[in-house]
Short mmCIF file of C-alpha atoms and ligand atoms in Angstrom, two decimals:
data_model
loop_
_atom_site.label_atom_id
_atom_site.label_comp_id
_atom_site.label_asym_id
_atom_site.label_seq_id
_atom_site.Cartn_x
_atom_site.Cartn_y
_atom_site.Cartn_z
CA UNK A 1 14.60 11.13 15.68
CA UNK A 2 11.68 9.08 14.46
CA UNK A 3 12.07 6.34 11.87
CA UNK A 4 9.94 7.00 8.79
CA UNK A 5 6.70 5.13 8.24
CA UNK A 6 6.94 2.93 5.16
CA UNK A 7 4.02 3.23 2.75
CA UNK A 8 3.71 0.69 -0.01
CA UNK A 9 1.21 0.34 -2.80
CA UNK A 10 0.99 -1.17 -6.24
CA UNK A 11 -1.22 -0.71 -9.28
CA UNK A 12 -1.95 -3.70 -11.49
CA UNK A 13 -0.84 -3.07 -15.06
CA UNK A 14 -3.99 -4.25 -16.73
CA UNK A 15 -5.37 -1.14 -18.38
CA UNK A 16 -5.26 2.58 -19.07
CA UNK A 17 -5.51 4.67 -15.89
CA UNK A 18 -8.79 6.56 -15.48
CA UNK A 19 -9.94 9.47 -13.34
CA UNK A 20 -11.09 7.03 -10.65
CA UNK A 21 -7.55 5.60 -10.36
CA UNK A 22 -6.20 9.12 -10.18
CA UNK A 23 -8.50 10.31 -7.40
CA UNK A 24 -8.47 7.03 -5.47
CA UNK A 25 -4.86 6.00 -5.73
CA UNK A 26 -2.42 8.06 -7.82
CA UNK A 27 -3.14 11.47 -6.34
CA UNK A 28 -3.19 10.40 -2.65
CA UNK A 29 -0.06 8.29 -3.08
CA UNK A 30 1.83 11.23 -4.57
CA UNK A 31 0.64 13.43 -1.69
CA UNK A 32 1.75 10.87 0.90
CA UNK A 33 5.15 10.61 -0.77
CA UNK A 34 5.77 14.29 -0.04
CA UNK A 35 5.43 13.85 3.73
CA UNK A 36 8.75 14.09 5.55
CA UNK A 37 7.87 11.18 7.86
CA UNK A 38 6.94 8.81 5.04
CA UNK A 39 9.14 6.55 2.94
CA UNK A 40 7.22 5.35 -0.10
CA UNK A 41 7.50 2.13 -2.08
CA UNK A 42 5.30 2.37 -5.16
CA UNK A 43 5.31 -0.19 -7.91
CA UNK A 44 3.76 -1.45 -11.13
CA UNK A 45 2.18 -4.78 -10.29
CA UNK A 46 2.85 -6.57 -13.57
CA UNK A 47 3.05 -10.08 -12.10
CA UNK A 48 -0.48 -9.42 -10.87
CA UNK A 49 -1.55 -8.42 -14.38
CA UNK A 50 -0.74 -11.94 -15.62
CA UNK A 51 -3.59 -13.24 -13.47
CA UNK A 52 -6.22 -11.55 -15.59
CA UNK A 53 -4.57 -10.67 -18.89
CA UNK A 54 -3.00 -12.79 -21.57
CA UNK A 55 -2.28 -10.02 -24.06
CA UNK A 56 1.46 -9.25 -23.78
CA UNK A 57 1.26 -5.96 -25.67
CA UNK A 58 -1.48 -4.72 -23.38
CA UNK A 59 0.53 -5.43 -20.25
CA UNK A 60 3.55 -3.63 -21.68
CA UNK A 61 1.46 -0.66 -22.77
CA UNK A 62 -0.34 -0.47 -19.44
CA UNK A 63 2.97 -0.57 -17.55
CA UNK A 64 4.17 2.44 -19.54
CA UNK A 65 0.88 4.29 -19.10
CA UNK A 66 0.64 3.75 -15.35
CA UNK A 67 4.29 4.61 -14.77
CA UNK A 68 3.93 7.77 -16.89
CA UNK A 69 0.71 8.70 -15.05
CA UNK A 70 2.37 8.44 -11.66
CA UNK A 71 5.33 10.51 -12.82
CA UNK A 72 3.14 13.08 -14.57
CA UNK A 73 1.07 13.42 -11.40
CA UNK A 74 4.20 14.57 -9.58
CA UNK A 75 5.83 11.45 -8.20
CA UNK A 76 9.50 12.23 -7.67
CA UNK A 77 11.49 9.04 -8.31
CA UNK A 78 14.40 10.48 -6.32
CA UNK A 79 12.22 10.74 -3.21
CA UNK A 80 10.51 7.36 -3.41
CA UNK A 81 11.33 3.82 -4.41
CA UNK A 82 9.46 3.48 -7.70
CA UNK A 83 9.80 0.15 -9.48
CA UNK A 84 8.31 -2.56 -11.62
CA UNK A 85 7.40 -5.69 -9.69
CA UNK A 86 8.89 -8.09 -12.25
CA UNK A 87 12.32 -6.43 -11.89
CA UNK A 88 12.47 -7.77 -8.33
CA UNK A 89 13.10 -11.55 -8.44
CA UNK A 90 12.97 -11.62 -4.64
CA UNK A 91 9.20 -11.14 -4.85
CA UNK A 92 8.40 -14.49 -6.48
CA UNK A 93 10.99 -16.15 -4.25
CA UNK A 94 9.34 -14.77 -1.14
CA UNK A 95 5.96 -15.74 -2.58
CA UNK A 96 7.06 -19.36 -2.33
CA UNK A 97 8.26 -18.99 1.27
CA UNK A 98 4.92 -17.48 2.20
CA UNK A 99 3.00 -20.08 0.22
CA UNK A 100 4.49 -22.67 2.54
CA UNK A 101 3.27 -20.93 5.71
CA UNK A 102 -0.22 -20.06 4.42
CA UNK A 103 -3.15 -22.38 5.03
CA UNK A 104 -4.92 -23.45 1.87
CA UNK A 105 -8.20 -22.93 3.71
CA UNK A 106 -7.36 -19.25 4.18
CA UNK A 107 -6.96 -18.85 0.43
CA UNK A 108 -10.25 -20.68 -0.16
CA UNK A 109 -11.91 -17.79 1.64
CA UNK A 110 -10.26 -14.97 -0.36
CA UNK A 111 -12.94 -12.74 -1.92
CA UNK A 112 -11.60 -12.76 -5.47
CA UNK A 113 -11.40 -16.55 -5.56
CA UNK A 114 -14.71 -17.05 -3.76
CA UNK A 115 -16.49 -14.72 -6.18
CA UNK A 116 -15.38 -16.93 -9.09
CA UNK A 117 -16.45 -20.09 -7.28
CA UNK A 118 -19.85 -18.60 -6.40
CA UNK A 119 -20.36 -17.60 -10.02
CA UNK A 120 -19.47 -21.08 -11.23
CA UNK A 121 -21.76 -22.71 -8.69
CA UNK A 122 -24.63 -20.43 -9.67
CA UNK A 123 -24.07 -21.38 -13.32
CA UNK A 124 -24.05 -25.07 -12.44
CA UNK A 125 -20.40 -25.42 -13.46
CA UNK A 126 -17.53 -27.10 -11.67
CA UNK A 127 -16.61 -24.84 -8.73
CA UNK A 128 -13.11 -24.22 -10.08
CA UNK A 129 -14.01 -23.91 -13.75
CA UNK A 130 -11.72 -21.36 -15.43
CA UNK A 131 -10.07 -20.50 -12.13
CA UNK A 132 -6.28 -20.42 -12.50
CA UNK A 133 -3.99 -21.30 -9.64
CA UNK A 134 -2.68 -17.75 -10.15
CA UNK A 135 -6.02 -16.29 -9.09
CA UNK A 136 -6.05 -18.62 -6.11
CA UNK A 137 -2.52 -17.60 -5.08
CA UNK A 138 -3.04 -13.88 -5.69
CA UNK A 139 -3.15 -12.97 -1.96
CA UNK A 140 0.22 -14.65 -1.38
CA UNK A 141 1.89 -12.71 -4.19
CA UNK A 142 0.44 -9.56 -2.70
CA UNK A 143 1.68 -10.60 0.75
CA UNK A 144 5.20 -10.94 -0.69
CA UNK A 145 4.95 -7.46 -2.29
CA UNK A 146 4.23 -5.99 1.11
CA UNK A 147 6.36 -8.08 3.47
CA UNK A 148 9.52 -7.96 1.35
CA UNK A 149 9.81 -4.27 2.22
CA UNK A 150 8.32 -4.56 5.70
CA UNK A 151 5.77 -1.90 4.86
CA UNK A 152 3.87 -0.53 7.84
CA UNK A 153 1.05 1.08 6.01
CA UNK A 154 -0.69 -0.09 2.84
CA UNK A 155 -3.15 2.47 1.51
CA UNK A 156 -5.84 0.56 -0.36
CA UNK A 157 -9.51 0.57 -1.24
CA UNK A 158 -11.96 -1.42 0.85
CA UNK A 159 -11.91 -4.33 -1.60
CA UNK A 160 -8.25 -4.94 -0.73
CA UNK A 161 -8.47 -4.93 3.06
CA UNK A 162 -8.82 -8.70 3.29
CA UNK A 163 -5.54 -9.09 1.42
CA UNK A 164 -3.70 -6.93 3.92
CA UNK A 165 -5.16 -8.97 6.76
CA UNK A 166 -3.92 -12.11 5.04
CA UNK A 167 -0.46 -10.54 4.71
CA UNK A 168 -0.53 -9.91 8.47
CA UNK A 169 -1.38 -13.56 9.04
CA UNK A 170 1.49 -14.63 6.78
CA UNK A 171 3.87 -12.36 8.71
CA UNK A 172 2.75 -13.89 12.00
CA UNK A 173 2.97 -17.49 10.74
CA UNK A 174 6.43 -16.95 9.34
CA UNK A 175 7.66 -15.08 12.43
CA UNK A 176 6.26 -17.77 14.68
CA UNK A 177 8.23 -20.47 12.88
CA UNK A 178 11.45 -18.68 12.02
CA UNK A 179 11.85 -15.70 14.37
CA UNK A 180 10.81 -12.11 13.98
CA UNK A 181 11.58 -11.09 10.42
CA UNK A 182 8.40 -9.36 9.29
CA UNK A 183 6.52 -6.33 10.51
CA UNK A 184 2.80 -7.15 10.28
CA UNK A 185 1.39 -4.47 7.96
CA UNK A 186 -1.76 -2.42 8.53
CA UNK A 187 -4.39 -1.65 5.94
CA UNK A 188 -5.13 2.03 5.80
CA UNK A 189 -8.40 2.92 4.17
CA UNK A 190 -8.14 6.56 3.37
CA UNK A 191 -11.50 7.87 4.50
CA UNK A 192 -10.75 11.28 3.05
CA UNK A 193 -10.13 9.85 -0.41
CA UNK A 194 -13.16 10.11 -2.63
CA UNK A 195 -14.60 7.20 -4.58
CA UNK A 196 -15.24 8.67 -7.97
CA UNK A 197 -18.52 7.83 -9.68
CA UNK A 198 -18.38 6.86 -13.33
CA UNK A 199 -20.43 8.07 -16.30
CA UNK A 200 -23.44 6.02 -15.17
CA UNK A 201 -23.26 7.01 -11.49
CA UNK A 202 -21.85 3.68 -10.29
CA UNK A 203 -18.27 3.58 -8.99
CA UNK A 204 -15.89 4.40 -11.84
CA UNK A 205 -14.42 1.05 -12.80
CA UNK A 206 -13.15 -0.68 -15.87
CA UNK A 207 -15.48 -3.58 -15.21
CA UNK A 208 -18.52 -1.27 -15.54
CA UNK A 209 -17.21 0.32 -18.72
CA UNK A 210 -18.04 3.76 -17.31
CA UNK A 211 -14.60 5.30 -17.11
CA UNK A 212 -12.97 8.51 -18.30
CA UNK A 213 -9.30 8.02 -19.21
CA UNK A 214 -7.10 10.17 -16.98
CA UNK A 215 -5.22 11.67 -19.87
CA UNK A 216 -7.88 11.69 -22.54
CA UNK A 217 -7.22 14.63 -24.88
CA UNK A 218 -9.13 17.79 -23.94
CA UNK A 219 -11.78 17.37 -26.63
CA UNK A 220 -12.47 13.79 -25.61
CA UNK A 221 -12.59 14.69 -21.93
CA UNK A 222 -15.21 17.29 -22.77
CA UNK A 223 -17.26 14.82 -24.79
CA UNK A 224 -17.17 12.18 -22.05
CA UNK A 225 -18.17 14.66 -19.35
CA UNK A 226 -21.10 15.69 -21.53
CA UNK A 227 -22.18 12.03 -21.42
CA UNK A 228 -22.46 11.84 -17.61
CA UNK A 229 -25.92 10.72 -16.62
CA UNK A 230 -28.14 13.42 -15.06
CA UNK A 231 -31.85 13.63 -14.31
CA UNK A 232 -34.22 15.47 -16.64
CA UNK A 233 -34.63 18.71 -14.71
CA UNK A 234 -34.84 21.75 -16.93
CA UNK A 235 -32.67 24.86 -16.68
CA UNK A 236 -33.97 27.06 -13.88
CA UNK A 237 -35.20 24.10 -11.82
CA UNK A 238 -33.27 23.48 -8.61
CA UNK A 239 -31.02 20.38 -8.84
CA UNK A 240 -30.15 17.84 -6.16
CA UNK A 241 -26.48 17.59 -5.26
CA UNK A 242 -27.29 14.41 -3.32
CA UNK A 243 -26.75 11.41 -5.57
CA UNK A 244 -25.50 13.53 -8.47
CA UNK A 245 -22.48 11.89 -10.12
CA UNK A 246 -21.64 15.21 -11.71
CA UNK A 247 -21.57 16.96 -8.34
CA UNK A 248 -19.47 14.23 -6.71
CA UNK A 249 -16.96 14.41 -9.51
CA UNK A 250 -16.69 18.14 -9.11
CA UNK A 251 -16.20 17.73 -5.38
CA UNK A 252 -13.30 15.31 -5.95
CA UNK A 253 -11.39 18.02 -7.79
CA UNK A 254 -12.53 21.25 -6.17
CA UNK A 255 -11.77 23.02 -2.89
CA UNK A 256 -14.45 23.16 -0.18
CA UNK A 257 -15.09 26.77 -1.17
CA UNK A 258 -15.57 25.93 -4.86
CA UNK A 259 -17.79 23.00 -3.95
CA UNK A 260 -20.03 25.22 -1.81
CA UNK A 261 -20.38 27.68 -4.69
CA UNK A 262 -21.23 24.83 -7.07
CA UNK A 263 -23.87 23.54 -4.63
CA UNK A 264 -25.40 27.00 -4.56
CA UNK A 265 -25.58 27.00 -8.36
CA UNK A 266 -27.38 23.64 -8.20
CA UNK A 267 -29.92 25.18 -5.82
CA UNK A 268 -30.27 28.15 -8.16
CA UNK A 269 -31.18 25.86 -11.05
CA UNK A 270 -28.01 25.84 -13.16
CA UNK A 271 -28.61 24.08 -16.52
CA UNK A 272 -27.00 20.64 -16.77
CA UNK A 273 -25.06 21.75 -19.84
CA UNK A 274 -23.54 24.66 -17.93
CA UNK A 275 -22.77 22.44 -14.92
CA UNK A 276 -20.95 20.00 -17.19
CA UNK A 277 -18.98 22.84 -18.72
CA UNK A 278 -17.85 23.93 -15.24
CA UNK A 279 -16.93 20.38 -14.28
CA UNK A 280 -14.92 19.97 -17.46
CA UNK A 281 -13.00 23.20 -16.89
CA UNK A 282 -12.32 22.34 -13.25
CA UNK A 283 -10.94 18.87 -14.03
CA UNK A 284 -8.98 20.10 -17.00
CA UNK A 285 -7.37 22.85 -14.89
CA UNK A 286 -5.84 20.16 -12.65
CA UNK A 287 -5.06 17.63 -15.36
CA UNK A 288 -3.84 19.76 -18.30
CA UNK A 289 -0.30 20.44 -17.01
CA UNK A 290 0.11 16.76 -16.16
CA UNK A 291 -1.24 15.75 -19.55
CA UNK A 292 1.56 17.59 -21.29
CA UNK A 293 4.15 15.78 -19.18
CA UNK A 294 2.36 12.46 -19.67
CA UNK A 295 2.42 12.79 -23.43
CA UNK A 296 6.12 13.58 -23.32
CA UNK A 297 6.82 10.46 -21.26
CA UNK A 298 4.69 8.23 -23.47
CA UNK A 299 6.67 9.50 -26.43
CA UNK A 300 9.94 8.66 -24.61
CA UNK A 301 9.47 5.22 -23.10
CA UNK A 302 13.24 4.75 -22.74
CA UNK A 303 13.19 7.56 -20.17
CA UNK A 304 10.54 5.77 -18.12
CA UNK A 305 12.42 2.50 -18.48
CA UNK A 306 15.62 4.07 -17.13
CA UNK A 307 13.77 5.46 -14.10
CA UNK A 308 12.20 2.10 -13.36
CA UNK A 309 15.55 0.33 -13.57
CA UNK A 310 17.04 2.83 -11.14
CA UNK A 311 14.07 2.23 -8.85
CA UNK A 312 14.55 -1.52 -9.07
CA UNK A 313 18.20 -1.10 -8.04
CA UNK A 314 17.09 0.87 -4.97
CA UNK A 315 14.44 -1.71 -4.13
CA UNK A 316 16.87 -4.58 -4.51
CA UNK A 317 19.43 -2.88 -2.29
CA UNK A 318 16.86 -3.62 0.43
CA UNK A 319 15.34 -6.81 -0.92
CA UNK A 320 18.48 -8.80 -1.75
CA UNK A 321 20.10 -8.73 1.72
CA UNK A 322 16.71 -9.23 3.39
CA UNK A 323 16.03 -12.25 1.21
CA UNK A 324 19.46 -13.63 2.11
CA UNK A 325 18.47 -13.30 5.77
CA UNK A 326 15.17 -15.10 5.10
CA UNK A 327 16.87 -17.92 3.18
CA UNK A 328 19.18 -18.35 6.12
CA UNK A 329 16.23 -18.32 8.53
CA UNK A 330 14.29 -21.08 6.77
CA UNK A 331 17.36 -23.28 6.32
CA UNK A 332 18.29 -22.66 2.70
CA UNK A 333 21.91 -22.34 3.67
CA UNK A 334 25.36 -22.99 2.37
CA UNK A 335 26.67 -26.27 3.70
CA UNK A 336 30.07 -24.87 4.59
CA UNK A 337 28.66 -22.77 7.42
CA UNK A 338 27.96 -24.08 10.91
CA UNK A 339 24.67 -25.92 11.05
CA UNK A 340 23.99 -24.97 14.65
CA UNK A 341 23.02 -21.32 14.29
CA UNK A 342 19.74 -20.91 16.11
CA UNK A 343 17.27 -18.08 16.09
CA UNK A 344 18.25 -17.43 19.69
CA UNK A 345 21.89 -16.93 18.86
CA UNK A 346 20.92 -14.48 16.14
CA UNK A 347 18.61 -12.71 18.53
CA UNK A 348 21.20 -11.83 21.12
CA UNK A 349 23.14 -9.95 18.47
CA UNK A 350 20.24 -7.77 17.69
CA UNK A 351 18.85 -5.99 20.72
CA UNK A 352 18.92 -6.38 24.47
CA UNK A 353 17.24 -5.18 27.64
CA UNK A 354 19.52 -3.73 30.27
CA UNK A 355 18.74 -3.17 33.92
CA UNK A 356 20.83 -0.78 36.02
CA UNK A 357 20.92 1.65 38.92
CA UNK A 358 21.78 5.32 38.62
CA UNK A 359 23.51 7.70 41.01
CA UNK A 360 20.07 9.00 42.02
CA UNK A 361 19.56 5.59 43.70
CA UNK A 362 16.70 4.66 41.43
CA UNK A 363 16.34 1.60 39.22
CA UNK A 364 16.19 1.79 35.46
CA UNK A 365 15.93 -0.38 32.41
CA UNK A 366 16.41 0.30 28.72
CA UNK A 367 16.21 -1.47 25.41
CA UNK A 368 19.27 -0.98 23.21
CA UNK A 369 19.93 -2.16 19.68
CA UNK A 370 23.02 -4.07 18.53
CA UNK A 371 25.01 -0.85 18.23
CA UNK A 372 23.99 0.34 21.68
CA UNK A 373 21.45 2.94 20.52
CA UNK A 374 18.62 3.36 23.04
CA UNK A 375 15.25 2.27 21.65
CA UNK A 376 13.26 2.48 24.88
CA UNK A 377 14.16 4.14 28.17
CA UNK A 378 12.44 3.74 31.54
CA UNK A 379 12.00 6.40 34.14
CA UNK A 380 13.56 5.94 37.57
CA UNK A 381 11.77 3.16 39.44
CA UNK A 382 11.55 2.47 43.17
CA UNK A 383 12.78 -1.12 43.15
CA UNK A 384 14.73 -3.59 41.01
CA UNK A 385 11.60 -5.77 41.15
CA UNK A 386 9.58 -3.12 39.32
CA UNK A 387 12.19 -3.01 36.57
CA UNK A 388 12.38 -6.79 36.44
CA UNK A 389 8.64 -7.10 36.10
CA UNK A 390 8.56 -4.64 33.22
CA UNK A 391 11.37 -6.49 31.47
CA UNK A 392 9.56 -9.79 31.89
CA UNK A 393 6.42 -8.27 30.38
CA UNK A 394 8.38 -6.99 27.36
CA UNK A 395 9.96 -10.39 26.86
CA UNK A 396 6.65 -12.19 27.14
CA UNK A 397 4.44 -9.84 25.17
CA UNK A 398 6.74 -7.73 23.00
CA UNK A 399 5.08 -4.59 21.66
CA UNK A 400 1.79 -5.64 23.24
CA UNK A 401 3.25 -4.78 26.63
CA UNK A 402 3.99 -1.17 25.66
CA UNK A 403 0.60 0.31 26.41
CA UNK A 404 0.54 -0.96 30.01
CA UNK A 405 4.16 0.05 30.61
CA UNK A 406 3.83 3.51 29.16
CA UNK A 407 3.59 5.27 32.58
CA UNK A 408 7.02 3.86 33.50
CA UNK A 409 8.69 4.92 30.26
CA UNK A 410 10.16 8.06 28.82
CA UNK A 411 8.18 9.22 25.79
CA UNK A 412 8.75 7.00 22.76
CA UNK A 413 7.42 6.55 19.25
CA UNK A 414 5.15 3.53 19.32
CA UNK A 415 5.43 3.23 15.52
CA UNK A 416 9.20 3.20 15.34
CA UNK A 417 10.19 0.29 13.11
CA UNK A 418 13.50 -0.47 14.89
CA UNK A 419 11.71 -0.48 18.25
CA UNK A 420 8.94 -2.79 17.04
CA UNK A 421 11.41 -5.08 15.33
CA UNK A 422 13.58 -5.32 18.44
CA UNK A 423 10.56 -6.12 20.60
CA UNK A 424 9.47 -8.79 18.14
CA UNK A 425 12.92 -10.34 18.33
CA UNK A 426 12.94 -10.35 22.12
CA UNK A 427 9.53 -11.88 22.46
CA UNK A 428 9.89 -14.47 19.67
CA UNK A 429 9.92 -18.07 20.76
CA UNK A 430 13.36 -19.61 20.26
CA UNK A 431 13.57 -21.69 17.08
N1 LIG B 1 -4.04 -6.09 -5.89
C1 LIG B 1 -4.00 -4.65 -5.89
C2 LIG B 1 -5.21 -4.12 -6.67
O1 LIG B 1 -5.77 -4.82 -7.46
C3 LIG B 1 -2.72 -4.15 -6.49
C4 LIG B 1 -1.57 -4.58 -5.65
C5 LIG B 1 -0.71 -5.61 -5.93
C6 LIG B 1 -1.20 -4.05 -4.41
N2 LIG B 1 0.19 -5.75 -4.93
C7 LIG B 1 -0.08 -4.82 -3.97
C8 LIG B 1 -1.71 -3.02 -3.60
C9 LIG B 1 0.53 -4.55 -2.75
C10 LIG B 1 -1.09 -2.76 -2.39
C11 LIG B 1 0.02 -3.52 -1.95
O2 LIG B 1 -5.58 -2.98 -6.46
#
């Protein structure tokens, strides 16, 4: 049995979702959530929204719209952990823990903060003019989002990769000080996921004001698609698919077969008006059934609220005990308990390496968890020294030793969370 891979992603509740959000984030996250080997944590990042927005009504509205969009797009709240960030008080608490193990210099180099500083410098202003400490701390809040649930895999756009790397650093710094509590997450840029162009051909983005709302009514969708920028080629003239925003949008919604047919029509000189009509119909075919469900949810916000509260309860069933463990680890402890508990003492309760000899006369070792379940099993080795050497390597290098030891081991899942966690524990320096 293989432990599921935990996927985690959040959407900041700062606006109305558009087709670019759908293609780049909502649709792929719903697809991933249907995989049997994936456990998904998806959330509405409303604490993040406070960094850029000071209109309370807009944050509330956006939270409803993004939640309803995810649900309308097929997210099954029974299958995933679907929650609102601000319902999880462990997130800001963990943010503080991570703040205290993150170098200020690292945050100075975060892209979002640096972009503001560069802009101020260029304008001859004070470097930190109009920069809130919230913007500066943004990567730490995001690190807490991810590490609280020990997510393995964080599907994000390229602009977010640096944040995931920072979260990895925070995991390592914390683990180094307090023992192995966090799984360092990996950024996963989904190469197959299209970046949707906007009305003007640049990436569809709120900051370019070139978006099409995901659930715009049919008539408005049609009008907006008619406004997509094209060149001035006349009907009958062959059109370039290369660099055509209209074509790329079609591609993001159509099958390979449909896309090939559309490309042929471009070559045959389809009129732009007709091409836009086809694009509109293709998008609407995918969106229309969701739109009906979306409108129903928007009209019944109490239904969405109830789902989010259930999701928060599921999330906190994980977060609350984990946070208790972390409080214990850093020394925020009740005074009645023994003050001598060390990371090492905790470690021995968790997992152990066992060396033994079988009736076949060969030497073996295995890694077992606290309940005795086998996490890693060696093959029969010629000498106790060979087993001892492998054990020493696992203790010294943890998961990093796995690749070299693989020939000595029975097949195992290198991504198994319990295995990786146990190896982290074994190889952690004693506190
Ligand atoms: N900062 C992300 C964005 O702007 C949203 C986000 C917040 C997020 N917390 C996260 C994404 C954790 C992935 C994981 O797109």
